[in-house]
Amino acid sequence: EPLRTLRALLRELRHAAGRSYRDSPAYRHVLAGFRRTGEKLCRAQQELHFQAATYLCLLRSVREHEALHREYHGRGERSPQEVAGLVGFRLPQQPGGKG
């Protein structure tokens, strides 16, 4: 279980930092923490695993939030004609050539 969390955490760091994720301080900190707790008590291992799982949840949530924001965020105010077209309607033509 901790190894799976470590791999998922490193995958999320790669998504966040791009190709140079191995140069990031977060990458070095996570690996050092997992290596350090291999020789410590069981309680420290559980605490590190909990912190890593929490950080993993944060990174995933931020990435998913950004994807949803890009997809659904409004692009400013639209004209009535554009809004009508989005829902499949056409605005009526006004007499005198207006609209």
PDB file of N, CA and C in Angstrom:
ATOM      1  N   GLU A   1       0.822  -1.217   0.000  1.00  0.00           N
ATOM      2  CA  GLU A   1       0.000   0.000   0.000  1.00  0.00           C
ATOM      3  C   GLU A   1       0.858   1.270   0.000  1.00  0.00           C
ATOM      4  N   PRO A   2       1.873   1.398   0.847  1.00  0.00           N
ATOM      5  CA  PRO A   2       2.694   2.616   0.800  1.00  0.00           C
ATOM      6  C   PRO A   2       3.429   2.774  -0.530  1.00  0.00           C
ATOM      7  N   LEU A   3       3.848   1.670  -1.129  1.00  0.00           N
ATOM      8  CA  LEU A   3       4.532   1.759  -2.414  1.00  0.00           C
ATOM      9  C   LEU A   3       3.575   2.254  -3.502  1.00  0.00           C
ATOM     10  N   ARG A   4       2.340   1.807  -3.456  1.00  0.00           N
ATOM     11  CA  ARG A   4       1.334   2.274  -4.417  1.00  0.00           C
ATOM     12  C   ARG A   4       1.082   3.774  -4.245  1.00  0.00           C
ATOM     13  N   THR A   5       1.019   4.215  -2.990  1.00  0.00           N
ATOM     14  CA  THR A   5       0.828   5.642  -2.715  1.00  0.00           C
ATOM     15  C   THR A   5       2.015   6.450  -3.222  1.00  0.00           C
ATOM     16  N   LEU A   6       3.216   5.936  -3.002  1.00  0.00           N
ATOM     17  CA  LEU A   6       4.417   6.626  -3.475  1.00  0.00           C
ATOM     18  C   LEU A   6       4.395   6.762  -4.993  1.00  0.00           C
ATOM     19  N   ARG A   7       4.078   5.698  -5.687  1.00  0.00           N
ATOM     20  CA  ARG A   7       4.036   5.755  -7.153  1.00  0.00           C
ATOM     21  C   ARG A   7       2.977   6.741  -7.646  1.00  0.00           C
ATOM     22  N   ALA A   8       1.805   6.705  -7.036  1.00  0.00           N
ATOM     23  CA  ALA A   8       0.738   7.627  -7.437  1.00  0.00           C
ATOM     24  C   ALA A   8       1.134   9.067  -7.138  1.00  0.00           C
ATOM     25  N   LEU A   9       1.783   9.283  -6.021  1.00  0.00           N
ATOM     26  CA  LEU A   9       2.241  10.624  -5.652  1.00  0.00           C
ATOM     27  C   LEU A   9       3.276  11.133  -6.645  1.00  0.00           C
ATOM     28  N   LEU A  10       4.205  10.293  -7.040  1.00  0.00           N
ATOM     29  CA  LEU A  10       5.211  10.701  -8.019  1.00  0.00           C
ATOM     30  C   LEU A  10       4.572  10.956  -9.380  1.00  0.00           C
ATOM     31  N   ARG A  11       3.542  10.196  -9.724  1.00  0.00           N
ATOM     32  CA  ARG A  11       2.818  10.420 -10.978  1.00  0.00           C
ATOM     33  C   ARG A  11       2.142  11.790 -10.970  1.00  0.00           C
ATOM     34  N   GLU A  12       1.523  12.140  -9.844  1.00  0.00           N
ATOM     35  CA  GLU A  12       0.872  13.449  -9.738  1.00  0.00           C
ATOM     36  C   GLU A  12       1.899  14.580  -9.765  1.00  0.00           C
ATOM     37  N   LEU A  13       3.052  14.362  -9.146  1.00  0.00           N
ATOM     38  CA  LEU A  13       4.111  15.375  -9.213  1.00  0.00           C
ATOM     39  C   LEU A  13       4.575  15.565 -10.649  1.00  0.00           C
ATOM     40  N   ARG A  14       4.639  14.483 -11.410  1.00  0.00           N
ATOM     41  CA  ARG A  14       5.020  14.583 -12.819  1.00  0.00           C
ATOM     42  C   ARG A  14       3.989  15.400 -13.593  1.00  0.00           C
ATOM     43  N   HIS A  15       2.694  15.183 -13.301  1.00  0.00           N
ATOM     44  CA  HIS A  15       1.647  15.970 -13.958  1.00  0.00           C
ATOM     45  C   HIS A  15       1.771  17.447 -13.583  1.00  0.00           C
ATOM     46  N   ALA A  16       2.104  17.720 -12.338  1.00  0.00           N
ATOM     47  CA  ALA A  16       2.158  19.099 -11.852  1.00  0.00           C
ATOM     48  C   ALA A  16       3.400  19.839 -12.357  1.00  0.00           C
ATOM     49  N   ALA A  17       4.536  19.169 -12.372  1.00  0.00           N
ATOM     50  CA  ALA A  17       5.793  19.853 -12.676  1.00  0.00           C
ATOM     51  C   ALA A  17       6.280  19.623 -14.100  1.00  0.00           C
ATOM     52  N   GLY A  18       5.697  18.715 -14.819  1.00  0.00           N
ATOM     53  CA  GLY A  18       6.144  18.444 -16.179  1.00  0.00           C
ATOM     54  C   GLY A  18       7.320  17.488 -16.200  1.00  0.00           C
ATOM     55  N   ARG A  19       8.118  17.601 -17.252  1.00  0.00           N
ATOM     56  CA  ARG A  19       9.225  16.656 -17.450  1.00  0.00           C
ATOM     57  C   ARG A  19      10.332  16.816 -16.405  1.00  0.00           C
ATOM     58  N   SER A  20      10.463  17.976 -15.840  1.00  0.00           N
ATOM     59  CA  SER A  20      11.560  18.210 -14.896  1.00  0.00           C
ATOM     60  C   SER A  20      11.123  17.963 -13.453  1.00  0.00           C
ATOM     61  N   TYR A  21      10.187  17.060 -13.256  1.00  0.00           N
ATOM     62  CA  TYR A  21       9.687  16.827 -11.900  1.00  0.00           C
ATOM     63  C   TYR A  21      10.745  16.212 -11.005  1.00  0.00           C
ATOM     64  N   ARG A  22      11.718  15.516 -11.558  1.00  0.00           N
ATOM     65  CA  ARG A  22      12.756  14.894 -10.728  1.00  0.00           C
ATOM     66  C   ARG A  22      13.719  15.927 -10.146  1.00  0.00           C
ATOM     67  N   ASP A  23      13.719  17.117 -10.712  1.00  0.00           N
ATOM     68  CA  ASP A  23      14.578  18.187 -10.192  1.00  0.00           C
ATOM     69  C   ASP A  23      13.880  19.002  -9.108  1.00  0.00           C
ATOM     70  N   SER A  24      12.603  18.742  -8.883  1.00  0.00           N
ATOM     71  CA  SER A  24      11.845  19.568  -7.943  1.00  0.00           C
ATOM     72  C   SER A  24      12.168  19.176  -6.494  1.00  0.00           C
ATOM     73  N   PRO A  25      12.103  20.144  -5.600  1.00  0.00           N
ATOM     74  CA  PRO A  25      12.326  19.852  -4.182  1.00  0.00           C
ATOM     75  C   PRO A  25      11.271  18.898  -3.616  1.00  0.00           C
ATOM     76  N   ALA A  26      10.050  18.965  -4.125  1.00  0.00           N
ATOM     77  CA  ALA A  26       8.995  18.075  -3.631  1.00  0.00           C
ATOM     78  C   ALA A  26       9.335  16.619  -3.924  1.00  0.00           C
ATOM     79  N   TYR A  27       9.859  16.341  -5.105  1.00  0.00           N
ATOM     80  CA  TYR A  27      10.241  14.980  -5.487  1.00  0.00           C
ATOM     81  C   TYR A  27      11.322  14.446  -4.548  1.00  0.00           C
ATOM     82  N   ARG A  28      12.348  15.260  -4.327  1.00  0.00           N
ATOM     83  CA  ARG A  28      13.439  14.827  -3.453  1.00  0.00           C
ATOM     84  C   ARG A  28      12.955  14.633  -2.020  1.00  0.00           C
ATOM     85  N   HIS A  29      12.068  15.510  -1.563  1.00  0.00           N
ATOM     86  CA  HIS A  29      11.547  15.412  -0.198  1.00  0.00           C
ATOM     87  C   HIS A  29      10.723  14.140  -0.007  1.00  0.00           C
ATOM     88  N   VAL A  30       9.872  13.834  -0.979  1.00  0.00           N
ATOM     89  CA  VAL A  30       9.026  12.648  -0.870  1.00  0.00           C
ATOM     90  C   VAL A  30       9.875  11.379  -0.862  1.00  0.00           C
ATOM     91  N   LEU A  31      10.819  11.293  -1.782  1.00  0.00           N
ATOM     92  CA  LEU A  31      11.671  10.096  -1.823  1.00  0.00           C
ATOM     93  C   LEU A  31      12.513   9.964  -0.558  1.00  0.00           C
ATOM     94  N   ALA A  32      13.063  11.058  -0.090  1.00  0.00           N
ATOM     95  CA  ALA A  32      13.870  11.008   1.132  1.00  0.00           C
ATOM     96  C   ALA A  32      13.016  10.576   2.319  1.00  0.00           C
ATOM     97  N   GLY A  33      11.803  11.072   2.390  1.00  0.00           N
ATOM     98  CA  GLY A  33      10.919  10.686   3.490  1.00  0.00           C
ATOM     99  C   GLY A  33      10.584   9.211   3.472  1.00  0.00           C
ATOM    100  N   PHE A  34      10.300   8.676   2.300  1.00  0.00           N
ATOM    101  CA  PHE A  34       9.988   7.254   2.209  1.00  0.00           C
ATOM    102  C   PHE A  34      11.210   6.389   2.507  1.00  0.00           C
ATOM    103  N   ARG A  35      12.375   6.845   2.091  1.00  0.00           N
ATOM    104  CA  ARG A  35      13.595   6.079   2.392  1.00  0.00           C
ATOM    105  C   ARG A  35      13.917   6.123   3.884  1.00  0.00           C
ATOM    106  N   ARG A  36      13.718   7.290   4.505  1.00  0.00           N
ATOM    107  CA  ARG A  36      14.027   7.461   5.929  1.00  0.00           C
ATOM    108  C   ARG A  36      13.137   6.595   6.807  1.00  0.00           C
ATOM    109  N   THR A  37      11.860   6.514   6.477  1.00  0.00           N
ATOM    110  CA  THR A  37      10.945   5.795   7.361  1.00  0.00           C
ATOM    111  C   THR A  37      11.051   4.291   7.204  1.00  0.00           C
ATOM    112  N   GLY A  38      11.778   3.810   6.212  1.00  0.00           N
ATOM    113  CA  GLY A  38      11.965   2.377   6.071  1.00  0.00           C
ATOM    114  C   GLY A  38      12.712   1.783   7.246  1.00  0.00           C
ATOM    115  N   GLU A  39      13.512   2.595   7.901  1.00  0.00           N
ATOM    116  CA  GLU A  39      14.310   2.097   9.022  1.00  0.00           C
ATOM    117  C   GLU A  39      13.769   2.546  10.384  1.00  0.00           C
ATOM    118  N   LYS A  40      12.663   3.287  10.395  1.00  0.00           N
ATOM    119  CA  LYS A  40      12.115   3.781  11.656  1.00  0.00           C
ATOM    120  C   LYS A  40      10.993   2.896  12.162  1.00  0.00           C
ATOM    121  N   LEU A  41      10.345   3.366  13.200  1.00  0.00           N
ATOM    122  CA  LEU A  41       9.272   2.609  13.826  1.00  0.00           C
ATOM    123  C   LEU A  41       8.031   2.554  12.945  1.00  0.00           C
ATOM    124  N   CYS A  42       7.159   1.652  13.274  1.00  0.00           N
ATOM    125  CA  CYS A  42       5.939   1.451  12.513  1.00  0.00           C
ATOM    126  C   CYS A  42       5.055   2.700  12.557  1.00  0.00           C
ATOM    127  N   ARG A  43       5.034   3.386  13.700  1.00  0.00           N
ATOM    128  CA  ARG A  43       4.182   4.573  13.832  1.00  0.00           C
ATOM    129  C   ARG A  43       4.604   5.661  12.855  1.00  0.00           C
ATOM    130  N   ALA A  44       5.908   5.846  12.694  1.00  0.00           N
ATOM    131  CA  ALA A  44       6.406   6.850  11.756  1.00  0.00           C
ATOM    132  C   ALA A  44       6.042   6.480  10.323  1.00  0.00           C
ATOM    133  N   GLN A  45       6.067   5.196  10.010  1.00  0.00           N
ATOM    134  CA  GLN A  45       5.684   4.757   8.669  1.00  0.00           C
ATOM    135  C   GLN A  45       4.216   5.058   8.406  1.00  0.00           C
ATOM    136  N   GLN A  46       3.373   4.798   9.389  1.00  0.00           N
ATOM    137  CA  GLN A  46       1.945   5.061   9.219  1.00  0.00           C
ATOM    138  C   GLN A  46       1.682   6.560   9.084  1.00  0.00           C
ATOM    139  N   GLU A  47       2.394   7.352   9.853  1.00  0.00           N
ATOM    140  CA  GLU A  47       2.219   8.802   9.779  1.00  0.00           C
ATOM    141  C   GLU A  47       2.648   9.328   8.415  1.00  0.00           C
ATOM    142  N   LEU A  48       3.781   8.849   7.910  1.00  0.00           N
ATOM    143  CA  LEU A  48       4.237   9.271   6.599  1.00  0.00           C
ATOM    144  C   LEU A  48       3.257   8.837   5.518  1.00  0.00           C
ATOM    145  N   HIS A  49       2.750   7.624   5.619  1.00  0.00           N
ATOM    146  CA  HIS A  49       1.797   7.136   4.624  1.00  0.00           C
ATOM    147  C   HIS A  49       0.534   7.986   4.641  1.00  0.00           C
ATOM    148  N   PHE A  50       0.069   8.369   5.808  1.00  0.00           N
ATOM    149  CA  PHE A  50      -1.118   9.214   5.904  1.00  0.00           C
ATOM    150  C   PHE A  50      -0.856  10.583   5.274  1.00  0.00           C
ATOM    151  N   GLN A  51       0.291  11.180   5.568  1.00  0.00           N
ATOM    152  CA  GLN A  51       0.632  12.481   4.985  1.00  0.00           C
ATOM    153  C   GLN A  51       0.767  12.389   3.470  1.00  0.00           C
ATOM    154  N   ALA A  52       1.375  11.314   2.993  1.00  0.00           N
ATOM    155  CA  ALA A  52       1.541  11.144   1.557  1.00  0.00           C
ATOM    156  C   ALA A  52       0.189  10.969   0.874  1.00  0.00           C
ATOM    157  N   ALA A  53      -0.707  10.195   1.483  1.00  0.00           N
ATOM    158  CA  ALA A  53      -2.037  10.004   0.910  1.00  0.00           C
ATOM    159  C   ALA A  53      -2.821  11.312   0.901  1.00  0.00           C
ATOM    160  N   THR A  54      -2.658  12.119   1.929  1.00  0.00           N
ATOM    161  CA  THR A  54      -3.331  13.417   1.985  1.00  0.00           C
ATOM    162  C   THR A  54      -2.793  14.342   0.902  1.00  0.00           C
ATOM    163  N   TYR A  55      -1.485  14.374   0.726  1.00  0.00           N
ATOM    164  CA  TYR A  55      -0.880  15.209  -0.304  1.00  0.00           C
ATOM    165  C   TYR A  55      -1.278  14.727  -1.698  1.00  0.00           C
ATOM    166  N   LEU A  56      -1.358  13.417  -1.867  1.00  0.00           N
ATOM    167  CA  LEU A  56      -1.807  12.844  -3.138  1.00  0.00           C
ATOM    168  C   LEU A  56      -3.228  13.285  -3.455  1.00  0.00           C
ATOM    169  N   CYS A  57      -4.095  13.249  -2.466  1.00  0.00           N
ATOM    170  CA  CYS A  57      -5.477  13.686  -2.647  1.00  0.00           C
ATOM    171  C   CYS A  57      -5.516  15.162  -3.050  1.00  0.00           C
ATOM    172  N   LEU A  58      -4.698  15.979  -2.421  1.00  0.00           N
ATOM    173  CA  LEU A  58      -4.634  17.400  -2.757  1.00  0.00           C
ATOM    174  C   LEU A  58      -4.188  17.610  -4.197  1.00  0.00           C
ATOM    175  N   LEU A  59      -3.116  16.928  -4.612  1.00  0.00           N
ATOM    176  CA  LEU A  59      -2.609  17.103  -5.971  1.00  0.00           C
ATOM    177  C   LEU A  59      -3.628  16.655  -7.009  1.00  0.00           C
ATOM    178  N   ARG A  60      -4.287  15.522  -6.768  1.00  0.00           N
ATOM    179  CA  ARG A  60      -5.316  15.047  -7.701  1.00  0.00           C
ATOM    180  C   ARG A  60      -6.479  16.027  -7.783  1.00  0.00           C
ATOM    181  N   SER A  61      -6.899  16.515  -6.639  1.00  0.00           N
ATOM    182  CA  SER A  61      -8.035  17.435  -6.616  1.00  0.00           C
ATOM    183  C   SER A  61      -7.720  18.728  -7.347  1.00  0.00           C
ATOM    184  N   VAL A  62      -6.527  19.246  -7.172  1.00  0.00           N
ATOM    185  CA  VAL A  62      -6.132  20.478  -7.862  1.00  0.00           C
ATOM    186  C   VAL A  62      -6.102  20.250  -9.362  1.00  0.00           C
ATOM    187  N   ARG A  63      -5.531  19.122  -9.795  1.00  0.00           N
ATOM    188  CA  ARG A  63      -5.456  18.831 -11.229  1.00  0.00           C
ATOM    189  C   ARG A  63      -6.848  18.681 -11.826  1.00  0.00           C
ATOM    190  N   GLU A  64      -7.735  17.956 -11.145  1.00  0.00           N
ATOM    191  CA  GLU A  64      -9.087  17.769 -11.650  1.00  0.00           C
ATOM    192  C   GLU A  64      -9.873  19.080 -11.641  1.00  0.00           C
ATOM    193  N   HIS A  65      -9.654  19.908 -10.623  1.00  0.00           N
ATOM    194  CA  HIS A  65     -10.319  21.211 -10.567  1.00  0.00           C
ATOM    195  C   HIS A  65      -9.901  22.083 -11.743  1.00  0.00           C
ATOM    196  N   GLU A  66      -8.609  22.110 -12.033  1.00  0.00           N
ATOM    197  CA  GLU A  66      -8.135  22.915 -13.150  1.00  0.00           C
ATOM    198  C   GLU A  66      -8.714  22.428 -14.476  1.00  0.00           C
ATOM    199  N   ALA A  67      -8.834  21.113 -14.645  1.00  0.00           N
ATOM    200  CA  ALA A  67      -9.411  20.578 -15.876  1.00  0.00           C
ATOM    201  C   ALA A  67     -10.880  20.974 -15.999  1.00  0.00           C
ATOM    202  N   LEU A  68     -11.625  20.871 -14.905  1.00  0.00           N
ATOM    203  CA  LEU A  68     -13.031  21.268 -14.929  1.00  0.00           C
ATOM    204  C   LEU A  68     -13.176  22.772 -15.162  1.00  0.00           C
ATOM    205  N   HIS A  69     -12.306  23.537 -14.563  1.00  0.00           N
ATOM    206  CA  HIS A  69     -12.358  24.988 -14.717  1.00  0.00           C
ATOM    207  C   HIS A  69     -12.101  25.384 -16.172  1.00  0.00           C
ATOM    208  N   ARG A  70     -11.096  24.750 -16.790  1.00  0.00           N
ATOM    209  CA  ARG A  70     -10.813  25.046 -18.196  1.00  0.00           C
ATOM    210  C   ARG A  70     -11.998  24.675 -19.084  1.00  0.00           C
ATOM    211  N   GLU A  71     -12.658  23.572 -18.768  1.00  0.00           N
ATOM    212  CA  GLU A  71     -13.748  23.108 -19.620  1.00  0.00           C
ATOM    213  C   GLU A  71     -15.012  23.938 -19.470  1.00  0.00           C
ATOM    214  N   TYR A  72     -15.357  24.315 -18.237  1.00  0.00           N
ATOM    215  CA  TYR A  72     -16.652  24.929 -17.998  1.00  0.00           C
ATOM    216  C   TYR A  72     -16.626  26.409 -17.664  1.00  0.00           C
ATOM    217  N   HIS A  73     -15.460  26.998 -17.539  1.00  0.00           N
ATOM    218  CA  HIS A  73     -15.387  28.407 -17.165  1.00  0.00           C
ATOM    219  C   HIS A  73     -15.890  29.278 -18.307  1.00  0.00           C
ATOM    220  N   GLY A  74     -16.690  30.289 -17.968  1.00  0.00           N
ATOM    221  CA  GLY A  74     -17.222  31.189 -18.979  1.00  0.00           C
ATOM    222  C   GLY A  74     -16.137  32.004 -19.650  1.00  0.00           C
ATOM    223  N   ARG A  75     -16.385  32.389 -20.855  1.00  0.00           N
ATOM    224  CA  ARG A  75     -15.405  33.156 -21.613  1.00  0.00           C
ATOM    225  C   ARG A  75     -15.871  34.594 -21.796  1.00  0.00           C
ATOM    226  N   GLY A  76     -16.467  35.156 -20.794  1.00  0.00           N
ATOM    227  CA  GLY A  76     -16.950  36.527 -20.875  1.00  0.00           C
ATOM    228  C   GLY A  76     -18.416  36.573 -21.256  1.00  0.00           C
ATOM    229  N   GLU A  77     -18.900  37.774 -21.387  1.00  0.00           N
ATOM    230  CA  GLU A  77     -20.312  37.951 -21.711  1.00  0.00           C
ATOM    231  C   GLU A  77     -20.542  37.689 -23.193  1.00  0.00           C
ATOM    232  N   ARG A  78     -21.638  37.000 -23.503  1.00  0.00           N
ATOM    233  CA  ARG A  78     -21.976  36.677 -24.890  1.00  0.00           C
ATOM    234  C   ARG A  78     -23.168  37.502 -25.339  1.00  0.00           C
ATOM    235  N   SER A  79     -23.249  37.662 -26.625  1.00  0.00           N
ATOM    236  CA  SER A  79     -24.373  38.421 -27.183  1.00  0.00           C
ATOM    237  C   SER A  79     -25.641  37.559 -27.116  1.00  0.00           C
ATOM    238  N   PRO A  80     -26.804  38.187 -27.155  1.00  0.00           N
ATOM    239  CA  PRO A  80     -28.059  37.418 -27.139  1.00  0.00           C
ATOM    240  C   PRO A  80     -28.160  36.430 -28.301  1.00  0.00           C
ATOM    241  N   GLN A  81     -27.589  36.780 -29.446  1.00  0.00           N
ATOM    242  CA  GLN A  81     -27.612  35.870 -30.586  1.00  0.00           C
ATOM    243  C   GLN A  81     -26.780  34.615 -30.319  1.00  0.00           C
ATOM    244  N   GLU A  82     -25.620  34.796 -29.692  1.00  0.00           N
ATOM    245  CA  GLU A  82     -24.777  33.643 -29.358  1.00  0.00           C
ATOM    246  C   GLU A  82     -25.453  32.731 -28.347  1.00  0.00           C
ATOM    247  N   VAL A  83     -26.055  33.329 -27.332  1.00  0.00           N
ATOM    248  CA  VAL A  83     -26.728  32.543 -26.298  1.00  0.00           C
ATOM    249  C   VAL A  83     -27.887  31.762 -26.906  1.00  0.00           C
ATOM    250  N   ALA A  84     -28.660  32.410 -27.763  1.00  0.00           N
ATOM    251  CA  ALA A  84     -29.775  31.727 -28.415  1.00  0.00           C
ATOM    252  C   ALA A  84     -29.262  30.571 -29.269  1.00  0.00           C
ATOM    253  N   GLY A  85     -28.151  30.789 -29.968  1.00  0.00           N
ATOM    254  CA  GLY A  85     -27.572  29.725 -30.787  1.00  0.00           C
ATOM    255  C   GLY A  85     -27.082  28.553 -29.960  1.00  0.00           C
ATOM    256  N   LEU A  86     -26.586  28.810 -28.752  1.00  0.00           N
ATOM    257  CA  LEU A  86     -26.093  27.732 -27.888  1.00  0.00           C
ATOM    258  C   LEU A  86     -27.208  26.765 -27.501  1.00  0.00           C
ATOM    259  N   VAL A  87     -28.402  27.294 -27.293  1.00  0.00           N
ATOM    260  CA  VAL A  87     -29.513  26.436 -26.868  1.00  0.00           C
ATOM    261  C   VAL A  87     -30.393  26.000 -28.032  1.00  0.00           C
ATOM    262  N   GLY A  88     -30.008  26.384 -29.253  1.00  0.00           N
ATOM    263  CA  GLY A  88     -30.722  25.903 -30.419  1.00  0.00           C
ATOM    264  C   GLY A  88     -31.856  26.787 -30.901  1.00  0.00           C
ATOM    265  N   PHE A  89     -31.893  28.028 -30.503  1.00  0.00           N
ATOM    266  CA  PHE A  89     -32.938  28.953 -30.942  1.00  0.00           C
ATOM    267  C   PHE A  89     -32.351  29.999 -31.875  1.00  0.00           C
ATOM    268  N   ARG A  90     -33.232  30.655 -32.583  1.00  0.00           N
ATOM    269  CA  ARG A  90     -32.861  31.826 -33.381  1.00  0.00           C
ATOM    270  C   ARG A  90     -33.722  32.985 -32.924  1.00  0.00           C
ATOM    271  N   LEU A  91     -33.116  34.148 -32.837  1.00  0.00           N
ATOM    272  CA  LEU A  91     -33.880  35.324 -32.453  1.00  0.00           C
ATOM    273  C   LEU A  91     -34.725  35.787 -33.636  1.00  0.00           C
ATOM    274  N   PRO A  92     -35.909  36.321 -33.375  1.00  0.00           N
ATOM    275  CA  PRO A  92     -36.750  36.799 -34.478  1.00  0.00           C
ATOM    276  C   PRO A  92     -36.138  38.014 -35.159  1.00  0.00           C
ATOM    277  N   GLN A  93     -36.384  38.123 -36.447  1.00  0.00           N
ATOM    278  CA  GLN A  93     -35.895  39.273 -37.216  1.00  0.00           C
ATOM    279  C   GLN A  93     -36.767  40.485 -36.936  1.00  0.00           C
ATOM    280  N   GLN A  94     -36.134  41.598 -36.699  1.00  0.00           N
ATOM    281  CA  GLN A  94     -36.892  42.815 -36.427  1.00  0.00           C
ATOM    282  C   GLN A  94     -37.211  43.531 -37.733  1.00  0.00           C
ATOM    283  N   PRO A  95     -38.362  44.179 -37.828  1.00  0.00           N
ATOM    284  CA  PRO A  95     -38.691  44.914 -39.062  1.00  0.00           C
ATOM    285  C   PRO A  95     -37.731  46.076 -39.277  1.00  0.00           C
ATOM    286  N   GLY A  96     -37.467  46.388 -40.503  1.00  0.00           N
ATOM    287  CA  GLY A  96     -36.587  47.497 -40.819  1.00  0.00           C
ATOM    288  C   GLY A  96     -35.134  47.084 -40.960  1.00  0.00           C
ATOM    289  N   GLY A  97     -34.864  45.764 -40.966  1.00  0.00           N
ATOM    290  CA  GLY A  97     -33.499  45.271 -41.161  1.00  0.00           C
ATOM    291  C   GLY A  97     -32.622  45.309 -39.936  1.00  0.00           C
ATOM    292  N   LYS A  98     -33.198  45.531 -38.755  1.00  0.00           N
ATOM    293  CA  LYS A  98     -32.401  45.541 -37.517  1.00  0.00           C
ATOM    294  C   LYS A  98     -32.354  44.121 -36.966  1.00  0.00           C
ATOM    295  N   GLY A  99     -31.241  43.512 -37.065  1.00  0.00           N
ATOM    296  CA  GLY A  99     -31.087  42.204 -36.456  1.00  0.00           C
ATOM    297  C   GLY A  99     -31.416  41.110 -37.308  1.00  0.00           C
TER     298      GLY A  99
END
